[in-house]
Structures are given as C-alpha cells and as structure tokens.
Coordinates of C-alpha atoms and ligand atoms in Angstrom, one line a residue:
M1 CA 25.0 22.2 -41.8
R2 CA 26.9 19.9 -39.2
V3 CA 30.1 21.1 -40.9
H4 CA 29.7 24.3 -39.2
A5 CA 28.1 22.7 -35.8
A6 CA 31.6 20.2 -35.9
L7 CA 33.8 23.1 -36.5
A8 CA 32.6 25.1 -33.5
L9 CA 32.9 22.6 -31.2
A10 CA 36.4 22.8 -32.0
L11 CA 36.1 26.0 -31.0
F12 CA 34.6 24.5 -27.7
A13 CA 36.8 21.9 -27.1
C14 CA 38.1 22.8 -24.2
I15 CA 35.0 24.2 -22.1
G16 CA 33.4 20.4 -21.4
C17 CA 36.6 18.8 -21.1
G18 CA 34.6 15.5 -20.8
D19 CA 35.9 11.8 -21.6
P20 CA 34.7 11.1 -25.4
S21 CA 34.0 7.9 -24.4
P22 CA 30.9 5.7 -24.1
A23 CA 28.5 5.9 -21.0
R24 CA 28.7 2.8 -18.9
G25 CA 27.3 2.1 -15.1
T26 CA 30.9 2.7 -13.6
A27 CA 31.1 5.7 -16.1
F28 CA 27.9 7.7 -13.8
P29 CA 28.9 10.1 -11.0
E30 CA 31.0 8.6 -7.7
S31 CA 27.9 10.0 -6.1
W32 CA 25.7 8.2 -8.3
R33 CA 23.0 6.1 -6.6
Y34 CA 22.8 3.5 -8.9
R35 CA 26.3 2.5 -9.9
D36 CA 25.4 -1.3 -10.9
T37 CA 24.3 -2.0 -13.5
P38 CA 23.2 -5.5 -13.8
A39 CA 21.9 -7.2 -15.9
P40 CA 18.2 -7.1 -18.2
V41 CA 15.6 -9.6 -18.0
T42 CA 15.3 -10.9 -21.7
A43 CA 12.8 -12.5 -23.3
T44 CA 11.5 -13.9 -26.4
N45 CA 8.2 -14.5 -26.2
G46 CA 7.1 -11.4 -24.5
M47 CA 7.8 -8.4 -21.9
V48 CA 5.7 -6.8 -19.8
V49 CA 7.6 -3.7 -17.6
T50 CA 5.0 -1.9 -15.1
T51 CA 6.2 0.0 -12.1
D52 CA 4.2 -2.9 -9.8
E53 CA 5.3 -6.2 -10.2
L54 CA 1.6 -8.0 -9.4
A55 CA 0.4 -5.5 -12.6
S56 CA 3.8 -7.0 -15.0
Q57 CA 2.4 -10.6 -13.6
V58 CA -0.7 -9.8 -14.9
G59 CA 0.3 -8.4 -18.0
V60 CA 2.3 -11.5 -18.8
D61 CA -0.2 -14.0 -17.8
V62 CA -2.5 -12.6 -20.3
L63 CA -0.2 -12.6 -23.4
R64 CA 1.1 -16.5 -21.9
S65 CA -3.1 -17.2 -22.1
G66 CA -3.0 -15.4 -25.8
G67 CA -4.0 -12.3 -25.8
N68 CA -1.7 -9.4 -27.5
A69 CA 0.1 -6.6 -26.5
M70 CA -3.1 -4.4 -26.5
D71 CA -4.5 -6.8 -24.8
A72 CA -2.7 -6.8 -22.1
A73 CA -2.7 -3.3 -21.9
V74 CA -6.1 -2.9 -21.0
A75 CA -5.5 -5.5 -18.0
V76 CA -2.3 -4.0 -16.2
M77 CA -4.5 -0.7 -16.4
F78 CA -7.0 -1.7 -14.8
A79 CA -4.4 -4.0 -11.7
L80 CA -2.9 -0.6 -12.2
A81 CA -6.1 1.5 -10.6
V82 CA -5.6 -1.7 -7.6
V83 CA -2.5 -1.9 -6.7
N84 CA -0.7 1.6 -7.9
P85 CA -4.0 4.1 -6.6
E86 CA -1.5 7.1 -6.4
A87 CA -1.3 7.1 -10.5
G88 CA -3.2 4.5 -11.9
N89 CA -7.1 4.9 -12.1
L90 CA -9.9 4.4 -13.6
G91 CA -10.9 8.1 -12.9
G92 CA -8.3 9.3 -14.9
D93 CA -6.3 9.7 -18.5
G94 CA -3.5 8.8 -21.0
F95 CA -2.2 8.1 -23.9
L96 CA -0.9 5.3 -26.1
V97 CA 0.8 4.3 -28.6
L98 CA 1.2 0.8 -30.2
R99 CA 2.6 -0.2 -33.3
T100 CA 1.1 -3.4 -34.4
A101 CA 3.1 -6.5 -35.7
G102 CA 2.4 -5.8 -39.4
G103 CA 3.8 -2.4 -38.8
E104 CA 0.9 0.0 -38.2
T105 CA 1.4 2.5 -35.9
A106 CA -1.4 4.4 -33.9
A107 CA -2.1 6.7 -30.9
L108 CA -4.8 6.9 -28.6
D109 CA -6.3 10.0 -26.8
F110 CA -8.0 9.7 -23.9
R111 CA -7.0 13.2 -22.4
A112 CA -9.2 14.4 -19.6
R113 CA -11.4 17.1 -20.8
A114 CA -12.5 20.2 -18.7
P115 CA -16.1 19.9 -17.7
F116 CA -18.9 21.8 -19.7
A117 CA -20.0 24.0 -16.8
S118 CA -16.2 25.2 -16.7
T119 CA -14.7 28.9 -16.8
R120 CA -11.8 30.3 -18.4
D121 CA -11.3 32.7 -14.4
M122 CA -12.9 29.3 -12.4
Y123 CA -10.1 29.1 -10.1
L124 CA -8.8 33.4 -9.3
D125 CA -9.9 34.5 -6.2
D126 CA -10.8 37.9 -5.7
A127 CA -6.8 39.3 -6.3
G128 CA -7.0 37.3 -9.2
E129 CA -4.1 34.7 -7.3
V130 CA -4.8 30.9 -8.2
T131 CA -6.7 29.0 -5.5
E132 CA -6.2 25.8 -4.3
D133 CA -9.3 24.2 -5.8
V134 CA -7.1 23.9 -9.1
V135 CA -5.3 20.7 -7.5
V136 CA -7.3 19.7 -4.2
G137 CA -11.1 18.6 -4.2
H138 CA -14.2 18.0 -6.4
L139 CA -13.7 21.2 -8.4
S140 CA -10.6 20.5 -9.5
V141 CA -11.2 16.9 -11.6
G142 CA -11.1 16.8 -15.5
V143 CA -13.6 14.3 -17.1
P144 CA -11.9 10.9 -16.9
G145 CA -11.4 9.2 -20.0
T146 CA -8.9 6.1 -19.1
V147 CA -11.9 3.2 -19.1
D148 CA -13.4 4.8 -22.9
G149 CA -9.4 4.4 -24.0
M150 CA -9.4 0.8 -22.8
W151 CA -12.7 -0.3 -24.7
Q152 CA -11.8 1.6 -27.6
I153 CA -8.1 -0.5 -27.5
H154 CA -10.0 -3.3 -27.1
R155 CA -12.7 -3.0 -29.6
R156 CA -10.3 -2.5 -32.1
F157 CA -7.3 -4.6 -31.6
G158 CA -8.3 -7.2 -28.6
R159 CA -8.1 -10.7 -29.5
M160 CA -9.6 -11.6 -25.5
E161 CA -13.1 -11.5 -24.3
W162 CA -13.8 -7.5 -22.2
A163 CA -14.8 -9.6 -19.2
A164 CA -11.2 -12.1 -18.9
L165 CA -9.8 -8.4 -19.2
L166 CA -11.0 -7.2 -15.6
D167 CA -10.9 -10.6 -14.2
P168 CA -7.3 -9.8 -12.7
A169 CA -7.9 -6.7 -11.4
I170 CA -11.9 -7.9 -9.5
E171 CA -9.3 -10.1 -8.1
L172 CA -6.4 -7.1 -6.5
A173 CA -9.1 -5.4 -5.5
G174 CA -10.4 -8.2 -3.2
G175 CA -6.9 -7.6 -1.7
F176 CA -3.3 -7.3 -2.7
P177 CA -0.4 -7.5 -0.1
V178 CA 0.8 -4.5 1.0
R179 CA 4.5 -3.5 0.2
P180 CA 7.3 -1.1 0.6
R181 CA 6.4 0.7 -3.0
F182 CA 2.5 1.2 -2.4
L183 CA 3.3 3.0 1.1
N184 CA 6.6 5.8 -0.5
S185 CA 3.1 6.9 -2.1
L186 CA 2.0 7.7 2.4
G187 CA 3.6 10.2 3.6
D188 CA 2.3 12.4 6.3
A189 CA 1.5 15.1 4.2
M190 CA 0.1 12.8 1.4
V191 CA -2.0 11.2 4.5
A192 CA -3.1 14.4 6.3
A193 CA -4.5 15.5 2.4
L194 CA -5.9 11.8 1.9
Q195 CA -7.3 12.2 5.5
A196 CA -9.6 15.4 4.4
F197 CA -11.7 13.1 2.1
P198 CA -13.2 10.5 4.0
A199 CA -13.6 8.0 1.6
S200 CA -10.2 8.2 0.6
A201 CA -9.5 7.9 4.3
E202 CA -11.3 4.6 4.6
Q203 CA -9.8 2.8 1.4
F204 CA -6.0 4.3 2.0
L205 CA -5.8 4.9 5.4
P206 CA -8.2 1.8 6.9
R207 CA -5.9 1.6 10.0
G208 CA -7.4 4.5 11.7
G209 CA -6.9 6.9 10.0
Q210 CA -3.1 5.4 8.9
P211 CA -1.7 3.7 6.3
P212 CA -1.5 -0.3 6.3
A213 CA 2.0 -1.4 6.9
V214 CA 4.5 -3.7 5.0
G215 CA 2.2 -7.3 4.9
D216 CA -1.0 -6.0 5.3
T217 CA -3.8 -6.4 2.7
L218 CA -5.5 -3.9 1.8
R219 CA -8.8 -4.9 0.4
Q220 CA -11.2 -2.4 -1.7
P221 CA -14.9 -3.9 -2.0
D222 CA -16.7 -0.6 -3.8
L223 CA -13.7 -0.8 -6.1
A224 CA -14.8 -4.8 -6.2
S225 CA -17.6 -4.3 -7.3
T226 CA -17.3 -1.4 -9.8
L227 CA -14.6 -3.3 -11.9
R228 CA -17.3 -6.2 -11.9
R229 CA -20.0 -3.9 -13.6
L230 CA -17.7 -2.7 -15.4
R231 CA -16.3 -6.1 -16.1
D232 CA -20.5 -7.2 -16.5
L233 CA -22.0 -4.0 -18.2
G234 CA -19.1 -2.8 -20.2
R235 CA -17.8 1.6 -20.6
D236 CA -21.6 2.1 -21.1
D237 CA -21.7 2.0 -17.2
F238 CA -18.8 4.8 -16.4
Y239 CA -20.5 7.2 -18.6
A240 CA -24.0 6.8 -17.9
G241 CA -24.9 4.0 -15.5
E242 CA -24.6 3.2 -11.8
T243 CA -20.4 4.4 -12.2
A244 CA -21.7 7.6 -13.6
D245 CA -24.4 7.7 -10.8
L246 CA -21.9 7.8 -8.1
I247 CA -20.1 10.3 -9.7
I248 CA -22.5 12.7 -9.7
A249 CA -23.6 12.1 -6.5
E250 CA -19.8 12.4 -5.5
M251 CA -19.5 15.9 -7.2
E252 CA -23.1 16.8 -5.7
R253 CA -21.5 15.9 -2.1
G254 CA -18.4 18.1 -2.9
G255 CA -19.3 20.9 -5.0
G256 CA -18.2 19.5 -8.4
I257 CA -19.2 20.4 -11.9
L258 CA -19.4 17.3 -13.2
T259 CA -22.0 16.8 -14.5
R260 CA -23.9 13.6 -16.6
R261 CA -23.6 15.4 -20.4
D262 CA -19.3 15.3 -19.5
L263 CA -19.5 11.6 -19.1
A264 CA -22.2 10.9 -21.2
E265 CA -20.3 13.3 -24.0
Y266 CA -16.7 12.0 -23.5
Q267 CA -15.2 9.9 -25.8
A268 CA -11.9 9.3 -26.4
V269 CA -10.1 10.1 -29.9
W270 CA -7.8 7.9 -32.4
R271 CA -5.0 10.4 -33.4
E272 CA -1.8 10.3 -36.0
P273 CA 1.2 9.8 -34.5
V274 CA 4.0 12.6 -34.1
A275 CA 6.8 10.3 -36.4
F276 CA 10.5 12.0 -36.7
E277 CA 13.7 10.6 -37.3
Y278 CA 16.6 10.5 -35.2
R279 CA 20.1 9.6 -36.2
D280 CA 19.0 7.4 -39.0
H281 CA 16.0 6.1 -35.7
T282 CA 12.2 6.3 -36.0
V283 CA 11.0 7.9 -33.0
I284 CA 6.7 7.6 -32.8
S285 CA 5.5 9.2 -30.3
M286 CA 1.8 11.5 -29.2
P287 CA 1.0 14.2 -30.4
P288 CA -1.1 17.5 -28.7
P289 CA -2.2 17.4 -26.3
S290 CA 0.4 15.6 -25.6
S291 CA 3.6 17.9 -26.0
G292 CA 6.1 14.8 -26.1
G293 CA 5.4 14.4 -30.0
V294 CA 6.2 18.0 -30.8
T295 CA 8.7 18.9 -28.3
M296 CA 11.0 15.6 -28.9
A297 CA 10.3 16.2 -32.2
Q298 CA 12.1 19.6 -31.7
T299 CA 14.7 18.9 -30.1
A300 CA 15.8 16.7 -31.3
G301 CA 16.3 18.3 -34.8
I302 CA 18.2 20.9 -33.2
L303 CA 20.7 17.9 -31.3
E304 CA 21.0 16.0 -33.9
R305 CA 23.4 18.9 -35.3
Y306 CA 25.4 17.8 -32.9
D307 CA 28.1 14.8 -32.5
L308 CA 27.0 13.9 -28.9
A309 CA 28.7 10.9 -28.7
S310 CA 32.2 12.9 -29.4
L311 CA 31.1 15.0 -26.9
G312 CA 30.4 12.7 -23.9
W313 CA 28.1 11.5 -22.2
Q314 CA 25.9 13.8 -19.9
S315 CA 29.7 16.1 -19.7
A316 CA 29.5 20.3 -19.8
R317 CA 29.4 20.5 -22.9
T318 CA 26.0 17.5 -23.9
I319 CA 24.2 18.9 -21.3
H320 CA 24.8 22.0 -21.8
L321 CA 23.1 21.2 -25.9
H322 CA 20.1 19.0 -24.6
A323 CA 19.5 22.5 -21.6
E324 CA 19.5 24.8 -25.1
A325 CA 17.7 22.6 -26.9
W326 CA 15.3 21.5 -24.0
R327 CA 14.9 25.4 -23.6
R328 CA 13.8 26.3 -27.4
G329 CA 11.9 23.1 -27.5
Y330 CA 10.1 24.0 -24.1
A331 CA 9.3 28.1 -25.0
D332 CA 7.6 26.8 -28.7
R333 CA 5.1 24.5 -26.2
N334 CA 3.9 26.2 -23.6
H335 CA 3.1 29.3 -26.3
Y336 CA 1.7 27.4 -29.2
L337 CA 0.4 23.8 -27.9
A338 CA -2.3 22.3 -27.0
D339 CA -6.0 20.2 -27.0
P340 CA -6.1 20.2 -32.0
D341 CA -10.1 20.5 -31.1
F342 CA -9.4 24.2 -29.8
V343 CA -6.2 25.7 -30.9
E344 CA -4.7 26.0 -34.7
M345 CA -1.1 24.5 -34.5
P346 CA 1.7 25.3 -36.4
L347 CA 2.9 22.0 -36.3
E348 CA 4.2 21.1 -39.6
N349 CA 6.3 24.8 -38.9
L350 CA 7.8 23.6 -35.2
T351 CA 8.7 19.9 -36.5
S352 CA 10.8 20.8 -39.5
A353 CA 14.1 20.6 -40.8
A354 CA 14.3 24.0 -41.2
Y355 CA 13.2 25.4 -38.0
A356 CA 15.3 22.8 -36.0
S357 CA 18.3 24.7 -38.2
E358 CA 16.8 28.6 -37.8
R359 CA 16.3 27.6 -34.1
G360 CA 19.7 25.3 -34.1
A361 CA 21.7 28.8 -34.8
T362 CA 20.0 30.5 -32.0
I363 CA 22.4 28.3 -29.3
S364 CA 25.7 29.4 -28.5
L365 CA 28.2 26.9 -28.0
D366 CA 29.7 28.7 -25.2
A367 CA 27.8 30.6 -23.3
A368 CA 24.6 29.2 -21.8
T369 CA 21.2 31.7 -23.8
P370 CA 19.0 33.5 -20.7
S371 CA 15.6 32.3 -21.2
S372 CA 14.1 35.9 -21.3
E373 CA 16.2 35.8 -24.4
I374 CA 14.4 33.2 -25.9
G375 CA 10.7 33.8 -26.6
P376 CA 8.3 31.4 -28.8
G377 CA 10.3 31.2 -31.9
L378 CA 8.0 31.4 -35.1
E379 CA 7.0 34.7 -36.9
S380 CA 3.7 36.7 -34.9
A381 CA 4.6 34.2 -32.4
G382 CA 5.7 37.8 -28.9
E383 CA 7.4 38.0 -26.7
A384 CA 9.7 35.5 -24.1
A385 CA 7.4 34.6 -21.6
T386 CA 8.7 35.5 -18.0
S387 CA 8.5 32.9 -15.0
P388 CA 6.7 34.5 -11.8
G389 CA 6.4 31.9 -9.0
A390 CA 7.6 29.1 -11.5
T391 CA 9.9 26.1 -9.9
V392 CA 10.4 23.0 -10.6
P393 CA 8.5 20.6 -7.3
E394 CA 11.0 18.1 -5.9
E395 CA 9.5 15.2 -6.3
G396 CA 7.9 13.7 -9.7
E397 CA 5.1 12.4 -7.7
N398 CA 2.6 12.2 -10.7
T399 CA 1.4 8.8 -13.2
T400 CA 2.9 6.2 -14.6
H401 CA 4.1 4.3 -17.8
Y402 CA 3.8 0.6 -18.6
S403 CA 5.0 -1.6 -22.3
I404 CA 4.5 -3.8 -23.5
V405 CA 5.7 -5.8 -26.8
D406 CA 3.6 -9.4 -27.6
A407 CA 4.9 -12.9 -29.4
D408 CA 4.0 -11.9 -32.6
G409 CA 6.5 -8.0 -32.5
N410 CA 3.7 -6.1 -31.5
A411 CA 4.1 -3.0 -29.1
V412 CA 2.3 -0.9 -27.0
S413 CA 3.5 2.0 -25.0
V414 CA 1.2 3.9 -22.0
T415 CA 1.5 6.2 -20.2
T416 CA -1.5 7.0 -17.4
T417 CA -1.8 9.8 -15.2
V418 CA -4.5 11.2 -11.9
N419 CA -1.7 14.3 -12.2
S420 CA -1.4 14.5 -8.9
W421 CA -0.4 11.6 -6.3
Y422 CA -4.2 10.7 -5.8
G423 CA -5.2 13.1 -7.9
S424 CA -7.5 15.3 -6.7
K425 CA -7.4 13.8 -3.7
V426 CA -10.8 12.3 -3.6
T427 CA -13.1 9.1 -3.6
V428 CA -16.1 8.1 -5.8
T429 CA -17.9 7.8 -2.4
G430 CA -19.5 4.0 -2.9
A431 CA -18.1 3.1 -5.8
G432 CA -14.0 3.4 -4.8
F433 CA -11.7 5.0 -7.2
I434 CA -9.8 8.5 -6.9
L435 CA -10.4 11.2 -9.6
N436 CA -7.8 13.4 -11.1
N437 CA -6.8 16.7 -10.9
D438 CA -6.1 17.5 -14.5
M439 CA -8.2 20.9 -14.5
D440 CA -4.0 22.4 -13.2
D441 CA -2.8 20.9 -16.4
L442 CA -5.1 23.9 -18.4
A443 CA -3.9 27.2 -18.1
A444 CA -5.3 28.4 -14.4
R445 CA -4.3 31.8 -15.0
P446 CA -2.1 31.7 -18.6
G447 CA 1.7 32.6 -18.2
F448 CA 1.9 31.8 -13.9
A449 CA 3.4 28.7 -13.4
N450 CA 1.3 25.3 -12.8
Q451 CA 2.5 22.5 -10.0
F452 CA 5.4 21.3 -12.6
G453 CA 6.3 24.8 -12.8
L454 CA 5.4 25.0 -16.1
V455 CA 4.1 28.7 -17.4
Q456 CA 1.5 28.2 -20.1
G457 CA -0.2 30.0 -22.5
E458 CA -3.6 32.0 -23.6
N459 CA -4.1 28.6 -26.4
N460 CA -4.3 27.1 -23.2
A461 CA -6.6 28.5 -21.0
I462 CA -9.2 26.7 -19.6
E463 CA -12.9 25.9 -22.2
P464 CA -15.2 23.8 -21.3
G465 CA -14.9 20.9 -23.7
K466 CA -11.2 21.4 -23.4
R467 CA -8.7 18.9 -23.0
M468 CA -5.7 19.6 -21.2
L469 CA -2.4 20.0 -22.6
S470 CA -0.1 16.7 -21.0
S471 CA 3.8 16.1 -21.4
M472 CA 2.7 12.1 -21.7
S473 CA 4.9 11.2 -23.9
P474 CA 4.5 7.0 -24.8
T475 CA 7.0 6.3 -27.7
I476 CA 8.1 4.0 -29.6
V477 CA 11.0 4.3 -31.4
L478 CA 12.5 1.7 -34.6
G479 CA 15.9 0.4 -35.5
P480 CA 17.7 2.0 -38.7
D481 CA 16.4 -1.2 -40.0
G482 CA 12.8 -0.7 -39.9
E483 CA 11.9 -2.9 -37.3
L484 CA 10.7 -2.9 -33.4
R485 CA 13.7 -1.3 -31.8
M486 CA 12.7 0.5 -28.4
V487 CA 9.1 1.0 -26.1
T488 CA 9.8 3.4 -23.8
G489 CA 7.7 6.1 -21.8
T490 CA 8.1 7.8 -17.9
P491 CA 5.8 9.7 -15.5
G492 CA 7.3 13.2 -14.1
G493 CA 5.0 15.5 -15.1
A494 CA 7.6 18.7 -17.2
T495 CA 10.0 16.5 -16.9
I496 CA 8.5 13.1 -18.8
I497 CA 9.5 14.8 -22.3
T498 CA 13.3 15.0 -21.2
T499 CA 14.2 11.8 -19.3
V500 CA 12.1 10.5 -22.2
F501 CA 13.9 11.7 -24.6
Q502 CA 17.6 10.9 -22.3
T503 CA 16.7 7.8 -22.2
I504 CA 16.3 7.4 -26.8
S505 CA 20.0 8.9 -26.7
N506 CA 21.4 6.8 -24.2
V507 CA 20.7 3.9 -26.4
V508 CA 21.6 6.0 -29.8
D509 CA 24.0 8.2 -29.1
F510 CA 26.0 5.8 -26.2
E511 CA 25.2 2.9 -27.0
M512 CA 23.6 2.3 -23.7
D513 CA 22.4 -1.0 -22.8
V514 CA 18.5 -1.2 -21.3
V515 CA 19.9 -1.4 -17.8
E516 CA 22.0 2.0 -17.9
A517 CA 19.7 3.8 -20.4
V518 CA 17.1 3.7 -16.9
L519 CA 19.2 3.5 -14.7
A520 CA 21.5 6.9 -16.1
P521 CA 21.2 10.0 -13.9
R522 CA 18.9 12.5 -15.3
V523 CA 19.0 16.4 -16.3
H524 CA 16.3 18.7 -17.6
H525 CA 15.1 22.1 -18.6
Q526 CA 11.8 23.4 -19.1
H527 CA 12.3 27.3 -20.3
L528 CA 11.3 28.7 -17.3
P529 CA 12.1 28.4 -14.3
D530 CA 16.0 29.3 -16.4
Q531 CA 17.3 26.5 -14.4
I532 CA 18.8 23.0 -15.2
F533 CA 17.4 20.4 -12.7
Y534 CA 19.4 17.6 -11.8
E535 CA 18.6 14.7 -10.2
A536 CA 20.0 14.7 -6.7
G537 CA 23.6 12.9 -6.8
A538 CA 23.1 13.2 -10.4
L539 CA 26.2 15.3 -11.8
S540 CA 29.7 15.9 -10.4
P541 CA 30.6 19.0 -8.7
E542 CA 33.0 19.8 -11.4
T543 CA 30.1 18.9 -14.5
V544 CA 28.4 21.7 -12.0
S545 CA 30.9 24.2 -12.0
R546 CA 31.8 24.0 -15.9
L547 CA 27.7 24.6 -16.1
E548 CA 28.0 27.2 -14.4
A549 CA 30.6 28.9 -16.4
L550 CA 28.8 28.4 -19.5
G551 CA 26.0 31.0 -17.5
H552 CA 23.4 28.4 -16.5
V553 CA 22.3 28.3 -13.2
V554 CA 22.5 24.6 -12.6
V555 CA 19.8 23.2 -9.3
E556 CA 20.0 19.6 -8.1
R557 CA 16.4 18.7 -7.2
G558 CA 15.5 17.2 -3.5
G559 CA 14.5 13.7 -5.5
L560 CA 14.5 11.8 -8.9
S561 CA 12.7 12.5 -12.2
G562 CA 10.7 10.1 -13.5
D563 CA 9.9 6.1 -13.1
V564 CA 11.2 4.7 -16.8
Q565 CA 9.9 1.1 -18.0
M566 CA 12.1 0.6 -21.1
I567 CA 12.0 -2.4 -23.2
V568 CA 15.4 -2.8 -26.0
V569 CA 14.9 -5.0 -28.8
V570 CA 18.5 -6.2 -29.3
D571 CA 18.6 -8.7 -32.4
G572 CA 15.3 -9.6 -31.8
L573 CA 16.4 -10.7 -28.3
L574 CA 13.3 -8.5 -25.7
T575 CA 15.7 -7.1 -22.7
A576 CA 14.1 -4.8 -20.7
W577 CA 14.5 -2.5 -17.3
S578 CA 11.8 -1.2 -14.4
D579 CA 13.2 2.1 -13.2
P580 CA 13.9 1.3 -9.3
R581 CA 13.3 5.5 -8.4
R582 CA 9.3 3.5 -7.7
G583 CA 10.2 -0.2 -7.6
G584 CA 8.6 -1.5 -10.3
R585 CA 9.4 -5.4 -12.2
A586 CA 10.0 -6.2 -15.9
L587 CA 8.9 -9.6 -16.4
G588 CA 9.2 -12.0 -19.6
Y589 CA 8.4 -15.4 -20.6
Ligands
LIG601 N1 -0.1 15.2 -15.5 C1 1.4 15.4 -16.2 C2 1.0 16.1 -17.9 O1 -0.3 15.0 -18.2 O2 1.8 16.1 -17.9

C-alpha cells in the first residue's frame, strides 16, 4: 500500500505545495499566537504537568517525599478539585492510563454512569426536541466515579498513606490565591449560570454574587470538610456515608433522579488499554467507554500509509489526509462505540490493518469525500448519518488533563471531567463540590448533535446504569526501543482525540520537541459537521484556499482547542510543557 500511496502522492504533488521541511516554531503561520518556542522544562527525577501551578506543586511534593507517580496522580486529582473546580473534581469522572517502570500497563475507567432511574427519552419535550435539562441542573448528573477511581489506583499501586494524598487538597480548600487562570472560567454567561444555584453562587461568586478578584483568597470550607471525611473514612464516605447523604439531599432539593443505590453500586473498572503501532512507536490509550484509543488506532492506521514528513507539517496535503482519516474514524466512532458492558463492538476489526487499508483506499488524494458519502465502514453498518443541528462549539471549555512520570520511570496519564465547565452548575449544598453534566455524553436523541456537535447513535442511547461514550484520551507512547517516550493528553470535548493524535504526530512525524508539539496550532474534523475546524490564526490564507480547492469547508473557530499537558523523554531526560492555552505549569525535580 505504501508504494501505491507514494505513486498517488506524486500525482498530488502540486495540490498542497507545502514546505516539506520539519516544522519548528518559526514555521508556524505568522498569524499564530504561539510562535515563540522557549526551551522545555527538564528534570531527571520526576515531572508533573497540570493545568494549574498549585496542583503541579502538590504532585512534585508527593514525588519528592517518596511517593510514586500513582500517588502523585491521586494527590493532584484532589488538588485540582480545589484549585480547578471548573473541571477538576470530586463530582465527575475520568480515565487513567499507566505504565509501570517494569512495563506493566493498565487502564482505569472511573467514568460516570446513568442513574438507574434514567430513561431513553428523559430529555425530550413533547415535540421530541432535547431540552436544556441534559446540560444544566440536577437531571443532567451522572453517577460520579472520581473518588472510587482514586481509591482503586491507590489500593492497587499506591506507596503512600491515603491520608497524605488528601492533606494538600484540604490545605488548599482552606484558601488559595485567585489567579487569572481561574477567573478565565468565570465569564458573564458562566456567572449568570452559577447564580441560578445558591450553593454554587456562595462558593464561586463570593463578592456579592460576583467572582473573586485576582489576589483574593478563595476559601471553600464545605469542600475542606468533605475532603477531611474522605481522608479519614475513605471512599465509602462518598458512596454510602455523610457525603452520599448530602448528594442525595441535593438531588431531592433539585428534582434529580440519582439515588442511594446509584452511589452504593458505583465501581470503577480496570480495563485492558488499547495499544497500537504508529511508525514503530507503541501508543497505549484508553479503551471504551472512551472512544479515544480505538479512534486514534483507526486513524493512525490510515495515516501511516502516507509519508506525512515529506508532505510537510500542516501543508494542505497533510491536513487533507488528517481530515479524511478523521472523517472516517469519527463516522465509526459515533456509530459503533459505547459502554462495553452494554454493547458488542467490532473492536478488532475497527483497529485492524486490513480495515485501515480498506478505509484508506476510499480516500481521494485530490478531493475531499463529503461526509454524506461516508457511513460506518463495516458490513451491515447502515447509512451515512446527516447532521441536524451539528456545530462544533466555539470554545472547548471542559475537562482537564495531567501527566506524571516519577524517578523510577512509572508514567501516569489522567483525563478528568465534569463535562462542561462547572458541569451541571449544581454544587452539592454542604459538601462544596460541583456535580457533572455527563448525561449529555449519552445520545439524548440518537442521530442528533450533543453540545460538542457529535452526532452519536443508538449504541450510545440512554440506558440505566450505562457509562457515557467519551472522547477523553489519556495516552502513553513508547519509542521504537520499547522505552517510555511520551505522556500526553488534553481536554476539549470532541477535539480531544484529534488534538492528542496531533501532539504525537508532531513528535513522531515532524521531529518537534515537546514545546513545539504543544504550541503548534491544531486542526479538527469529526465527520459531522462536515467541516475542518482550525484554531484562530492557525492556518494561513493560502492553506485555507488550497483546502477549499480540494472541496473542504474550512472554518476558523472563535477560540483555541485543548490544553495539552505533555512529557517527552529525550535520551533519558524528562522534557515537558504545559499548554499556555489555559495557563498551567510543568514542574520537575
Ligand atoms: N466530557 C467530554 C468527553 O468525555 O468526551
């Protein structure tokens, strides 16, 4: 197939007309805001990269005091629940992928579940339209998994005492200095949304219903009490103790349907990671109910047929091929993927080389394939979907990711979410934490777009106890020598998968260092809507014109995509960068 592709590319040669040299920061378009590429943060013992400096410091402190990367992951999670309450959480969920220094890999699914009382049509009004209840308020809440997830990782891999992992977060909940990074989450629309819920307004809008100012100390006494209970009583307090009582009381106050049984029966699940090869590297990522690992495996299999390095970083040709691979990958994602405890999925077929070949063979090198002509690709999969109401949101305001490597070489990659920023906008009265609005990640109306513009199918329809399909893609990459090479991940809703893949491709295909790989502008395609999205200023007018000449609809989104937290190992040295798109920090020692 490589020969076939190479011949075809020769015919294609003048369409992209990109510079085939590897990209450096100076190769980024002049309109791009991150053209300065400083030296990475480096360390030999350990590295913690998160969206918030205070959380990164907590992680490094744990490593310095003898904890391993898994201990640090637990402590960072609880710290983010305090200093990054818009996305870090107790009331949400996430996925964790790890590789031990000895080479063992594992994936932890602490994804939320639909309450047992949920029903397929619970968000449809009399006209059959999806109501706001799916994204705001008590009905939008899935059963939170984060606390059990942290308990499971601690029990299986932890070296430190549980209490020591909670203490830093308890101290931060006593008060932390407000910085611009936090205030960026509290724009006018968000303030108005939080004002509708008294406990949220009291906690996050302490200046008489308005946000704190930079330099204020944000104190969260109810959250501190909850964290103390978790420290002293363990995960059972959250799922069957006083914290559970407070959650149930909040549900009853706001007309929610989550019950004691939902909490009591919640269990995080260890799963087998998805592992695939990409140009002699091994990519280890999250299996369903994440769509990340499978979709990346599929699209990588298609893209490996092409010599992207010689086509040039973000040349029109390279972007065209990415878009065509993603278009096909997301068509399959949206149709097949869902909670493995509820549906059968043809995962082996979807990730096979034969299927990549078959799917790739439908790509034209000189014309975009309309998404209306691309259905799910395996036999009897049905028709291509259309896209009623699908748009990709302007901002990827959701979720957060962190990456950790310790002195022994254990690596942990964690993505965690309350879905939208501040999730359902509901704070548990008396417990001080936000509840997720993860129910929108199920298909409230199969075949119609959710808040991320994803048009998902029957497999992901609402069922009691089902985990929602997710795009969260915590990922670890090994080099051709089998040694740890990268730890990467990002928030960004539907764009998570394409962003994570681009960070990997930036290193593998274009020899970027970690700073360039993180700063590089990003593009995105998700089958529906049938558009290439690019970050503001990410593409030159010439590149846009070339893509349009190939038949693509090319749309500049209002904001930026993602918030990558990445570590790349270079000759044994840990190099790292935290994405300036939100303003985090890489700290090593
Ligand atoms: N909440 C976004 C996702 O899980 O994909």
